């Protein structure tokens, strides 16, 4: 009972973590002449502690005033955090009720089926066997569910190439429709013609699926300007509705009147 598109429900435990994050340690440091006053504010209900060193009475008063302001800020901060607890708790209760009604499972409750484990382990065993064939170092570990995990040096170009080829052969990508490939090539032909006219260098590249790429120097402002102009003409942006333009003008008129 696992749907990857369904987010896990919010639980009261998560609400408590949110509350604790809101009440995290805050530190106010005030520099006044020769005095450095530190006001340490904690997320529980203990008394704030203030330490000050050196300075005159006036400087001490300045530090005390800063401490008072910091305490006031702390009270506002804590009150705001407490005000959020009720709606968070309500949201958690609602989410739990909805997930219960829909039969959803929290991530902690998810259990793979025997078929899931068998299919994944068949893939892992096949990948490990392929690595053995090519002499690529790897390890196989099993997690708490029984899934076998194959790990290897992902920075090794040969190992990565073998793994990529393995997965592509085991789960071949769906072919791109011929009409789509023709459309892409026609677009590239149009852009290539404009690059030729502007004297801009480019190359063509076609992948295993027949998808053609037109490569050029994307850091070249002239090349980018030609490409932008081409695609803007090919796919012009949708016009902004007149009502939206009128609304924007009215907003600007109101702002201009206040200047």
Coordinates of N, CA and C in Angstrom, one line a residue:
X1 N 0.8 -1.2 0.0 CA 0.0 0.0 0.0 C 0.9 1.2 0.0
X2 N 1.5 1.5 -1.2 CA 2.5 2.5 -1.3 C 2.2 3.3 -2.5
X3 N 1.9 4.6 -2.4 CA 1.7 5.4 -3.6 C 2.8 6.5 -3.6
X4 N 3.8 6.5 -4.5 CA 4.9 7.5 -4.5 C 4.4 8.9 -4.7
X5 N 3.2 9.0 -5.3 CA 2.7 10.4 -5.5 C 1.9 11.0 -4.4
X6 N 1.8 10.2 -3.3 CA 1.1 10.7 -2.1 C 2.1 11.1 -1.0
X7 N 2.0 12.3 -0.6 CA 2.9 12.8 0.4 C 2.5 12.1 1.8
X8 N 3.5 11.9 2.7 CA 3.2 11.3 4.0 C 2.3 12.3 4.8
X9 N 1.3 11.7 5.5 CA 0.5 12.6 6.3 C 1.3 13.3 7.4
X10 N 0.8 14.5 7.8 CA 1.4 15.3 8.9 C 1.0 14.7 10.1
X11 N 1.8 14.4 11.1 CA 1.5 13.8 12.3 C 1.7 14.8 13.5
X12 N 1.1 14.6 14.6 CA 1.3 15.5 15.8 C 2.8 15.6 16.1
X13 N 3.5 14.4 15.9 CA 4.9 14.4 16.2 C 5.7 15.4 15.4
X14 N 5.3 15.4 14.1 CA 5.9 16.4 13.2 C 5.6 17.8 13.6
X15 N 4.4 18.0 14.1 CA 4.0 19.3 14.6 C 4.9 19.8 15.7
X16 N 5.2 18.9 16.6 CA 6.1 19.2 17.7 C 7.4 19.6 17.2
X17 N 7.9 18.9 16.2 CA 9.2 19.3 15.7 C 9.2 20.7 15.1
X18 N 8.1 21.0 14.4 CA 7.9 22.4 13.8 C 7.9 23.4 14.9
X19 N 7.2 23.1 16.0 CA 7.2 24.0 17.1 C 8.6 24.2 17.7
X20 N 9.3 23.1 17.9 CA 10.6 23.2 18.5 C 11.5 24.0 17.6
X21 N 11.4 23.9 16.3 CA 12.2 24.6 15.3 C 11.9 26.1 15.5
X22 N 10.6 26.4 15.7 CA 10.2 27.8 15.8 C 10.8 28.4 17.1
X23 N 10.9 27.6 18.1 CA 11.4 28.0 19.4 C 12.9 27.8 19.5
X24 N 13.6 27.7 18.5 CA 15.1 27.5 18.5 C 15.8 28.6 19.2
X25 N 17.1 28.3 19.6 CA 17.9 29.2 20.3 C 18.1 30.5 19.6
X26 N 17.8 31.7 20.2 CA 18.1 33.0 19.6 C 19.1 33.7 20.4
X27 N 20.1 34.3 19.8 CA 21.2 35.0 20.5 C 21.2 36.5 20.0
X28 N 21.2 37.4 21.0 CA 21.3 38.8 20.6 C 22.6 39.4 21.2
X29 N 23.5 39.9 20.4 CA 24.7 40.5 20.8 C 24.7 42.0 20.6
X30 N 24.9 42.8 21.6 CA 24.9 44.3 21.6 C 26.2 44.8 21.9
X31 N 26.8 45.6 21.0 CA 28.0 46.3 21.2 C 27.7 47.7 21.6
X32 N 28.1 48.2 22.8 CA 27.8 49.5 23.3 C 29.1 50.1 23.9
X33 N 29.9 50.9 23.2 CA 31.1 51.4 23.7 C 32.1 50.3 24.0
X34 N 32.5 50.2 25.3 CA 33.4 49.1 25.7 C 32.6 47.9 26.2
X35 N 31.3 47.9 26.1 CA 30.5 46.8 26.7 C 30.1 45.8 25.6
X36 N 30.2 44.6 25.9 CA 29.6 43.6 25.0 C 28.6 42.8 25.9
X37 N 27.4 43.0 25.6 CA 26.3 42.3 26.3 C 25.7 41.2 25.5
X38 N 25.7 40.0 26.1 CA 25.1 38.9 25.4 C 23.8 38.5 26.2
X39 N 22.7 38.4 25.4 CA 21.5 38.0 26.0 C 21.1 36.6 25.3
X40 N 21.2 35.6 26.1 CA 20.9 34.2 25.6 C 19.5 33.9 25.9
X41 N 18.7 33.6 24.8 CA 17.3 33.3 24.9 C 17.1 31.8 24.5
X42 N 16.5 31.1 25.4 CA 16.4 29.6 25.2 C 14.9 29.3 24.9
X43 N 14.7 28.1 24.3 CA 13.4 27.8 23.8 C 12.5 27.2 24.9
X44 N 13.0 27.1 26.2 CA 12.2 26.6 27.3 C 11.7 27.8 28.1
X45 N 11.3 27.6 29.3 CA 10.7 28.7 30.1 C 11.7 29.2 31.2
X46 N 13.0 28.9 31.0 CA 13.9 29.4 32.1 C 14.2 30.8 31.9
X47 N 14.8 31.4 32.9 CA 15.1 32.9 32.9 C 16.2 33.2 31.9
X48 N 16.1 34.3 31.1 CA 17.1 34.7 30.2 C 18.3 35.1 31.0
X49 N 19.5 34.8 30.5 CA 20.7 35.2 31.2 C 21.5 36.2 30.5
X50 N 22.0 37.2 31.2 CA 22.7 38.3 30.6 C 24.0 38.5 31.3
X51 N 25.1 38.6 30.5 CA 26.4 38.9 31.0 C 27.0 40.1 30.3
X52 N 27.7 41.0 31.1 CA 28.3 42.2 30.6 C 29.6 42.4 31.2
X53 N 30.6 42.9 30.5 CA 31.9 43.1 31.0 C 32.3 44.6 30.7
X54 N 32.9 45.2 31.8 CA 33.5 46.5 31.6 C 32.5 47.6 31.3
X55 N 33.0 48.9 31.2 CA 32.1 50.0 30.8 C 31.6 50.8 32.0
X56 N 31.0 52.0 31.6 CA 30.5 52.9 32.6 C 29.0 52.5 32.9
X57 N 28.4 53.3 33.9 CA 27.0 53.1 34.2 C 26.1 53.3 33.0
X58 N 26.5 54.4 32.2 CA 25.7 54.7 31.0 C 25.7 53.5 30.1
X59 N 26.9 52.9 29.9 CA 27.1 51.8 29.0 C 26.3 50.6 29.6
X60 N 26.4 50.4 30.9 CA 25.6 49.3 31.5 C 24.1 49.5 31.3
X61 N 23.6 50.7 31.4 CA 22.2 51.0 31.2 C 21.9 50.7 29.7
X62 N 22.8 51.0 28.8 CA 22.5 50.7 27.4 C 22.4 49.2 27.2
X63 N 23.3 48.4 27.9 CA 23.2 47.0 27.8 C 21.9 46.5 28.4
X64 N 21.5 47.0 29.5 CA 20.3 46.6 30.2 C 19.1 46.9 29.3
X65 N 19.1 48.0 28.6 CA 18.0 48.4 27.7 C 17.9 47.4 26.5
X66 N 19.1 47.1 26.0 CA 19.2 46.1 24.9 C 18.6 44.7 25.4
X67 N 19.0 44.4 26.6 CA 18.5 43.1 27.2 C 17.0 43.1 27.3
X68 N 16.4 44.2 27.7 CA 15.0 44.3 27.9 C 14.3 44.2 26.5
X69 N 14.9 44.9 25.5 CA 14.3 44.8 24.1 C 14.4 43.3 23.6
X70 N 15.5 42.7 23.9 CA 15.7 41.3 23.5 C 14.6 40.4 24.2
X71 N 14.4 40.7 25.5 CA 13.4 39.9 26.2 C 12.0 40.1 25.6
X72 N 11.7 41.3 25.2 CA 10.4 41.6 24.6 C 10.3 40.9 23.2
X73 N 11.4 40.9 22.5 CA 11.4 40.2 21.2 C 11.1 38.7 21.4
X74 N 11.8 38.2 22.5 CA 11.6 36.8 22.8 C 10.2 36.4 23.1
X75 N 9.5 37.3 23.9 CA 8.1 37.0 24.2 C 7.3 37.0 23.0
X76 N 7.5 38.0 22.1 CA 6.7 38.0 20.9 C 7.0 36.8 20.0
X77 N 8.3 36.4 20.0 CA 8.7 35.2 19.2 C 8.0 34.0 19.7
X78 N 8.0 33.8 21.0 CA 7.4 32.6 21.7 C 5.9 32.6 21.5
X79 N 5.3 33.8 21.7 CA 3.8 33.9 21.5 C 3.4 33.5 20.1
X80 N 4.2 34.0 19.1 CA 3.9 33.7 17.7 C 4.0 32.2 17.5
X81 N 5.0 31.5 18.1 CA 5.2 30.1 17.9 C 4.1 29.3 18.5
X82 N 3.6 29.8 19.7 CA 2.5 29.1 20.4 C 1.2 29.3 19.6
X83 N 1.1 30.4 19.0 CA -0.1 30.7 18.2 C -0.2 29.7 17.0
X84 N 0.9 29.2 16.5 CA 0.9 28.3 15.4 C 0.6 26.9 15.8
X85 N 0.7 26.6 17.1 CA 0.5 25.2 17.5 C -0.9 24.7 17.3
X86 N -1.9 25.5 17.5 CA -3.3 25.1 17.3 C -3.6 24.7 15.9
X87 N -3.3 25.6 14.9 CA -3.6 25.2 13.5 C -2.8 24.1 13.0
X88 N -1.5 24.0 13.5 CA -0.7 22.8 13.1 C -1.3 21.5 13.6
X89 N -1.7 21.5 14.9 CA -2.3 20.3 15.5 C -3.6 20.0 14.7
X90 N -4.4 21.0 14.4 CA -5.6 20.8 13.6 C -5.4 20.2 12.3
X91 N -4.3 20.7 11.6 CA -4.0 20.2 10.3 C -3.5 18.8 10.4
X92 N -2.7 18.5 11.4 CA -2.2 17.1 11.6 C -3.4 16.1 11.8
X93 N -4.4 16.6 12.6 CA -5.5 15.7 12.9 C -6.3 15.5 11.6
X94 N -6.5 16.5 10.8 CA -7.2 16.4 9.6 C -6.5 15.5 8.6
X95 N -5.2 15.7 8.5 CA -4.4 14.8 7.6 C -4.4 13.4 8.0
X96 N -4.4 13.1 9.3 CA -4.5 11.7 9.8 C -5.8 11.1 9.4
X97 N -6.9 11.9 9.6 CA -8.2 11.4 9.3 C -8.4 11.1 7.8
X98 N -7.9 12.0 7.0 CA -8.0 11.8 5.5 C -7.2 10.6 5.1
X99 N -6.0 10.4 5.6 CA -5.1 9.3 5.2 C -5.8 8.0 5.7
X100 N -6.4 8.0 6.9 CA -7.1 6.8 7.4 C -8.3 6.5 6.5
X101 N -9.1 7.5 6.1 CA -10.2 7.3 5.2 C -9.8 6.7 3.9
X102 N -8.7 7.2 3.3 CA -8.3 6.8 2.0 C -7.4 5.5 2.1
X103 N -7.1 5.0 3.3 CA -6.3 3.8 3.4 C -4.9 4.0 3.1
X104 N -4.4 5.2 3.3 CA -3.0 5.5 3.0 C -2.1 5.0 4.1
X105 N -0.9 4.7 3.8 CA 0.1 4.2 4.7 C 1.2 5.3 4.9
X106 N 1.6 5.5 6.1 CA 2.7 6.4 6.4 C 4.0 5.7 6.0
X107 N 5.1 6.5 5.7 CA 6.3 5.8 5.2 C 6.8 4.8 6.2
X108 N 6.6 5.0 7.5 CA 7.1 4.0 8.5 C 6.3 2.8 8.5
X109 N 5.1 2.8 7.9 CA 4.2 1.6 7.9 C 4.4 0.8 6.6
X110 N 5.1 1.4 5.6 CA 5.2 0.8 4.3 C 6.0 -0.5 4.4
X111 N 5.5 -1.5 3.7 CA 6.2 -2.8 3.6 C 6.2 -3.3 2.2
X112 N 7.3 -3.6 1.6 CA 7.4 -4.1 0.2 C 6.7 -5.5 0.1
X113 N 6.2 -5.8 -1.0 CA 5.7 -7.1 -1.2 C 6.8 -8.0 -1.6
X114 N 6.5 -9.3 -1.5 CA 7.6 -10.3 -1.9 C 7.9 -10.2 -3.4
X115 N 6.9 -9.8 -4.2 CA 7.1 -9.6 -5.6 C 8.0 -8.4 -5.9
X116 N 7.8 -7.3 -5.1 CA 8.7 -6.1 -5.2 C 10.2 -6.5 -4.9
X117 N 10.4 -7.2 -3.9 CA 11.7 -7.6 -3.5 C 12.4 -8.5 -4.5
X118 N 11.6 -9.5 -5.0 CA 12.1 -10.5 -5.9 C 12.5 -9.8 -7.2
X119 N 11.7 -8.9 -7.7 CA 12.0 -8.2 -9.0 C 13.2 -7.3 -8.8
X120 N 13.3 -6.6 -7.7 CA 14.5 -5.7 -7.5 C 15.7 -6.5 -7.4
X121 N 15.6 -7.6 -6.7 CA 16.8 -8.4 -6.4 C 17.3 -9.1 -7.7
X122 N 16.3 -9.4 -8.6 CA 16.7 -10.0 -9.9 C 17.5 -9.0 -10.7
X123 N 17.1 -7.7 -10.6 CA 17.9 -6.6 -11.3 C 19.3 -6.5 -10.7
X124 N 19.3 -6.5 -9.4 CA 20.6 -6.4 -8.7 C 21.5 -7.5 -9.0
X125 N 21.0 -8.7 -9.0 CA 21.9 -9.9 -9.3 C 22.4 -9.8 -10.8
X126 N 21.5 -9.4 -11.7 CA 21.9 -9.3 -13.1 C 23.0 -8.2 -13.2
X127 N 22.9 -7.1 -12.5 CA 23.9 -6.0 -12.6 C 25.2 -6.5 -12.0
X128 N 25.1 -7.2 -10.9 CA 26.4 -7.7 -10.3 C 27.0 -8.7 -11.2
X129 N 26.3 -9.5 -11.9 CA 26.8 -10.5 -12.8 C 27.5 -9.8 -14.0
X130 N 26.9 -8.7 -14.5 CA 27.5 -7.9 -15.6 C 28.8 -7.3 -15.1
X131 N 28.8 -6.8 -13.9 CA 30.1 -6.2 -13.4 C 31.1 -7.3 -13.3
X132 N 30.8 -8.5 -12.9 CA 31.7 -9.6 -12.8 C 32.3 -9.9 -14.2
X133 N 31.5 -9.9 -15.2 CA 31.9 -10.2 -16.5 C 33.0 -9.2 -17.0
X134 N 32.8 -7.9 -16.6 CA 33.7 -6.9 -17.1 C 34.8 -6.6 -16.0
X135 N 34.8 -7.3 -15.0 CA 35.9 -7.1 -14.0 C 35.8 -5.8 -13.2
X136 N 34.6 -5.4 -13.0 CA 34.4 -4.1 -12.3 C 34.1 -4.4 -10.8
X137 N 34.9 -3.7 -10.0 CA 34.7 -3.9 -8.5 C 33.4 -3.3 -8.1
X138 N 32.7 -4.1 -7.2 CA 31.4 -3.7 -6.7 C 31.2 -4.5 -5.4
X139 N 30.2 -4.0 -4.6 CA 29.8 -4.7 -3.4 C 28.2 -4.9 -3.5
X140 N 27.8 -6.0 -2.8 CA 26.3 -6.2 -2.7 C 26.0 -6.3 -1.3
X141 N 25.0 -5.4 -0.9 CA 24.5 -5.4 0.5 C 23.0 -5.6 0.5
X142 N 22.5 -6.0 1.6 CA 21.1 -6.3 1.7 C 20.5 -5.4 2.8
X143 N 19.4 -4.7 2.6 CA 18.9 -3.8 3.6 C 17.9 -4.5 4.4
X144 N 17.2 -3.8 5.4 CA 16.3 -4.4 6.3 C 15.1 -5.1 5.7
X145 N 14.8 -4.6 4.5 CA 13.6 -5.2 3.8 C 14.0 -6.5 3.1
X146 N 15.3 -6.6 2.8 CA 15.7 -7.8 2.0 C 16.1 -7.4 0.6
X147 N 16.1 -6.1 0.3 CA 16.5 -5.6 -1.0 C 18.1 -5.7 -1.1
X148 N 18.6 -6.3 -2.2 CA 20.0 -6.3 -2.4 C 20.4 -5.1 -3.2
X149 N 21.4 -4.4 -2.7 CA 21.9 -3.1 -3.3 C 23.3 -3.3 -3.8
X150 N 23.5 -2.9 -5.1 CA 24.8 -3.0 -5.7 C 25.4 -1.7 -5.7
X151 N 26.6 -1.5 -5.1 CA 27.3 -0.2 -5.1 C 28.6 -0.4 -5.8
X152 N 29.1 0.7 -6.5 CA 30.3 0.7 -7.2 C 30.8 2.1 -7.3
X153 N 32.0 2.3 -7.9 CA 32.6 3.6 -8.0 C 31.9 4.4 -9.1
X154 N 31.0 5.3 -8.7 CA 30.2 6.0 -9.7 C 31.0 7.1 -10.4
X155 N 32.2 7.3 -10.0 CA 33.1 8.3 -10.7 C 34.0 7.5 -11.7
X156 N 33.9 6.2 -11.8 CA 34.6 5.4 -12.7 C 33.8 5.4 -14.0
X157 N 34.4 6.0 -15.1 CA 33.7 6.1 -16.3 C 33.3 4.8 -17.0
X158 N 34.2 3.8 -16.8 CA 33.9 2.5 -17.4 C 32.8 1.8 -16.7
X159 N 32.8 1.9 -15.3 CA 31.8 1.2 -14.5 C 30.4 1.9 -14.8
X160 N 30.4 3.2 -14.9 CA 29.2 4.0 -15.2 C 28.7 3.6 -16.6
X161 N 29.6 3.5 -17.5 CA 29.1 3.1 -18.9 C 28.5 1.7 -18.9
X162 N 29.1 0.8 -18.2 CA 28.6 -0.6 -18.2 C 27.2 -0.6 -17.5
X163 N 27.1 0.2 -16.4 CA 25.8 0.2 -15.7 C 24.7 0.9 -16.5
X164 N 25.1 2.0 -17.2 CA 24.1 2.6 -18.1 C 23.6 1.7 -19.2
X165 N 24.6 1.0 -19.8 CA 24.2 0.1 -20.9 C 23.4 -1.0 -20.4
X166 N 23.7 -1.5 -19.2 CA 22.9 -2.6 -18.6 C 21.4 -2.2 -18.4
X167 N 21.2 -1.0 -17.8 CA 19.8 -0.5 -17.5 C 19.1 -0.2 -18.8
X168 N 19.8 0.3 -19.8 CA 19.1 0.6 -21.1 C 18.7 -0.6 -21.8
X169 N 19.5 -1.7 -21.7 CA 19.2 -3.0 -22.3 C 18.1 -3.7 -21.6
X170 N 18.1 -3.5 -20.3 CA 17.1 -4.2 -19.4 C 15.7 -3.5 -19.5
X171 N 15.8 -2.2 -19.5 CA 14.5 -1.4 -19.6 C 14.7 -0.4 -20.8
X172 N 14.5 -0.9 -22.0 CA 14.7 0.0 -23.2 C 13.8 1.2 -23.1
X173 N 14.3 2.4 -23.5 CA 13.4 3.5 -23.5 C 12.4 3.4 -24.7
X174 N 11.2 4.0 -24.5 CA 10.3 3.9 -25.6 C 10.8 4.7 -26.8
X175 N 10.6 4.2 -28.0 CA 11.1 5.0 -29.2 C 10.3 6.3 -29.4
X176 N 11.0 7.3 -29.9 CA 10.4 8.6 -30.2 C 9.7 8.4 -31.5
X177 N 8.4 8.9 -31.6 CA 7.6 8.7 -32.8 C 8.4 9.4 -34.0
X178 N 8.3 8.8 -35.2 CA 8.9 9.4 -36.3 C 8.5 10.8 -36.6
X179 N 7.3 11.1 -36.4 CA 6.8 12.5 -36.6 C 7.5 13.5 -35.7
X180 N 7.7 13.1 -34.5 CA 8.4 14.0 -33.6 C 9.9 14.2 -34.0
X181 N 10.5 13.1 -34.4 CA 11.9 13.2 -34.9 C 12.0 14.1 -36.1
X182 N 11.1 14.0 -37.0 CA 11.1 14.8 -38.2 C 10.9 16.3 -37.8
X183 N 10.0 16.5 -36.9 CA 9.7 17.9 -36.4 C 11.0 18.5 -35.8
X184 N 11.7 17.7 -35.0 CA 12.9 18.2 -34.4 C 14.0 18.5 -35.4
X185 N 14.1 17.6 -36.4 CA 15.1 17.8 -37.4 C 14.8 19.1 -38.3
X186 N 13.5 19.3 -38.5 CA 13.1 20.5 -39.3 C 13.4 21.8 -38.5
X187 N 13.2 21.7 -37.2 CA 13.6 22.9 -36.4 C 15.0 23.1 -36.4
X188 N 15.8 22.1 -36.3 CA 17.3 22.2 -36.3 C 17.8 22.7 -37.7
X189 N 17.1 22.3 -38.8 CA 17.5 22.8 -40.1 C 17.3 24.3 -40.2
X190 N 16.1 24.8 -39.6 CA 15.9 26.2 -39.7 C 16.9 27.0 -38.9
X191 N 17.2 26.5 -37.7 CA 18.2 27.2 -36.9 C 19.6 27.2 -37.5
X192 N 19.9 26.0 -38.1 CA 21.2 25.9 -38.8 C 21.4 26.8 -39.9
X193 N 20.3 27.1 -40.7 CA 20.3 28.0 -41.8 C 20.6 29.4 -41.3
X194 N 20.0 29.8 -40.2 CA 20.3 31.1 -39.6 C 21.7 31.2 -39.1
X195 N 22.2 30.1 -38.5 CA 23.6 30.2 -38.0 C 24.6 30.3 -39.2
X196 N 24.2 29.6 -40.3 CA 25.1 29.7 -41.5 C 25.1 31.2 -42.0
X197 N 23.9 31.8 -42.0 CA 23.9 33.2 -42.5 C 24.6 34.2 -41.6
X198 N 24.7 33.8 -40.3 CA 25.4 34.7 -39.4 C 26.8 34.3 -39.2
X199 N 27.3 33.2 -39.9 CA 28.7 32.8 -39.7 C 29.0 32.2 -38.3
X200 N 28.0 31.5 -37.7 CA 28.1 31.0 -36.4 C 28.4 29.5 -36.5
X201 N 29.4 29.0 -35.9 CA 29.7 27.5 -35.9 C 28.8 26.7 -35.1
X202 N 28.5 25.5 -35.6 CA 27.7 24.6 -34.8 C 27.9 23.2 -35.3
X203 N 27.5 22.2 -34.5 CA 27.6 20.8 -34.9 C 26.2 20.1 -34.7
X204 N 26.0 19.0 -35.4 CA 24.8 18.2 -35.2 C 25.2 16.9 -34.6
X205 N 24.4 16.4 -33.7 CA 24.6 15.2 -33.0 C 23.3 14.4 -32.9
X206 N 23.3 13.1 -33.2 CA 22.1 12.3 -33.1 C 22.4 11.1 -32.2
X207 N 21.4 11.0 -31.2 CA 21.6 9.9 -30.2 C 21.1 8.6 -30.7
X208 N 21.1 7.6 -29.9 CA 20.7 6.2 -30.3 C 19.2 6.1 -30.7
X209 N 18.4 7.0 -30.2 CA 17.0 7.0 -30.5 C 16.6 7.8 -31.7
X210 N 17.7 8.5 -32.3 CA 17.4 9.3 -33.5 C 17.1 10.7 -33.2
X211 N 17.2 11.1 -31.9 CA 17.0 12.5 -31.5 C 18.2 13.3 -31.9
X212 N 18.0 14.3 -32.7 CA 19.0 15.2 -33.2 C 19.2 16.4 -32.3
X213 N 20.4 16.7 -32.0 CA 20.8 17.9 -31.2 C 21.6 18.8 -32.1
X214 N 21.4 20.1 -31.9 CA 22.2 21.1 -32.6 C 23.0 21.8 -31.5
X215 N 24.3 21.6 -31.6 CA 25.2 22.2 -30.5 C 25.9 23.4 -31.1
X216 N 26.0 24.4 -30.2 CA 26.8 25.6 -30.5 C 27.3 26.2 -29.2
X217 N 28.1 27.3 -29.3 CA 28.6 27.9 -28.1 C 27.6 28.7 -27.4
X218 N 27.0 28.2 -26.3 CA 25.9 28.9 -25.6 C 26.4 30.1 -24.9
X219 N 27.7 30.3 -24.8 CA 28.3 31.5 -24.1 C 28.5 32.6 -25.1
X220 N 28.3 32.3 -26.4 CA 28.5 33.3 -27.5 C 27.2 34.2 -27.5
X221 N 27.2 35.5 -27.2 CA 26.0 36.3 -27.2 C 25.4 36.4 -28.6
X222 N 26.2 36.4 -29.6 CA 25.7 36.5 -31.0 C 24.9 35.2 -31.4
X223 N 25.5 34.1 -31.0 CA 24.8 32.8 -31.3 C 23.5 32.7 -30.5
X224 N 23.6 33.1 -29.2 CA 22.4 33.1 -28.4 C 21.3 34.0 -28.9
X225 N 21.7 35.2 -29.4 CA 20.7 36.1 -29.9 C 20.0 35.6 -31.2
X226 N 20.8 34.9 -32.0 CA 20.2 34.3 -33.2 C 19.2 33.2 -32.8
X227 N 19.6 32.4 -31.9 CA 18.8 31.3 -31.5 C 17.5 31.8 -30.8
X228 N 17.6 32.8 -29.9 CA 16.5 33.4 -29.3 C 15.5 34.0 -30.3
X229 N 16.0 34.7 -31.2 CA 15.1 35.3 -32.2 C 14.4 34.2 -33.1
X230 N 15.1 33.2 -33.4 CA 14.5 32.1 -34.2 C 13.4 31.4 -33.4
X231 N 13.7 31.0 -32.2 CA 12.7 30.3 -31.4 C 11.5 31.2 -31.0
X232 N 11.8 32.5 -30.8 CA 10.7 33.4 -30.5 C 9.7 33.5 -31.6
X233 N 10.3 33.5 -32.8 CA 9.5 33.6 -34.0 C 8.7 32.3 -34.3
X234 N 9.4 31.2 -34.0 CA 8.9 29.9 -34.2 C 7.8 29.6 -33.2
X235 N 8.0 30.0 -32.0 CA 7.0 29.7 -30.9 C 6.7 31.1 -30.2
X236 N 5.9 31.9 -30.9 CA 5.7 33.3 -30.3 C 4.9 33.1 -29.0
X237 N 5.3 34.0 -28.0 CA 4.6 34.0 -26.7 C 3.1 34.3 -26.9
X238 N 2.3 33.8 -26.0 CA 0.9 34.1 -26.0 C 0.6 35.5 -25.6
X239 N -0.3 36.2 -26.4 CA -0.5 37.6 -26.0 C -1.1 37.8 -24.6
X240 N -0.8 38.8 -24.0 CA -1.4 39.1 -22.6 C -2.8 39.6 -22.8
X241 N -3.8 39.1 -22.1 CA -5.2 39.6 -22.3 C -5.3 41.1 -22.0
X242 N -6.2 41.8 -22.8 CA -6.3 43.2 -22.6 C -6.7 43.6 -21.2
X243 N -7.5 42.7 -20.5 CA -7.9 43.0 -19.2 C -6.7 43.0 -18.2
X244 N -5.8 42.1 -18.5 CA -4.6 42.1 -17.6 C -3.7 43.3 -17.8
X245 N -3.6 43.8 -19.1 CA -2.8 45.0 -19.4 C -3.5 46.2 -18.8
X246 N -4.8 46.3 -18.8 CA -5.5 47.4 -18.2 C -5.3 47.4 -16.7
X247 N -5.3 46.2 -16.1 CA -5.1 46.1 -14.6 C -3.7 46.6 -14.3
X248 N -2.7 46.2 -15.0 CA -1.4 46.6 -14.7 C -1.2 48.1 -14.9
X249 N -1.8 48.7 -15.9 CA -1.7 50.1 -16.1 C -2.4 50.9 -15.0
X250 N -3.5 50.4 -14.5 CA -4.2 51.0 -13.4 C -3.4 51.0 -12.2
X251 N -2.7 49.8 -11.9 CA -1.8 49.8 -10.8 C -0.7 50.8 -10.9
X252 N -0.1 50.8 -12.0 CA 1.0 51.8 -12.2 C 0.5 53.2 -12.1
X253 N -0.7 53.5 -12.6 CA -1.2 54.9 -12.4 C -1.4 55.2 -11.0
X254 N -1.9 54.3 -10.2 CA -2.1 54.5 -8.8 C -0.8 54.7 -8.0
X255 N 0.3 54.0 -8.4 CA 1.6 54.1 -7.8 C 2.2 55.5 -8.2
X256 N 2.0 55.8 -9.5 CA 2.6 57.1 -10.0 C 2.0 58.3 -9.3
X257 N 0.7 58.2 -9.0 CA 0.0 59.3 -8.3 C 0.5 59.6 -6.9
X258 N 1.1 58.5 -6.3 CA 1.6 58.7 -4.9 C 3.1 59.3 -4.9
X259 N 3.7 59.3 -6.0 CA 5.1 59.9 -6.1 C 5.0 61.4 -6.1

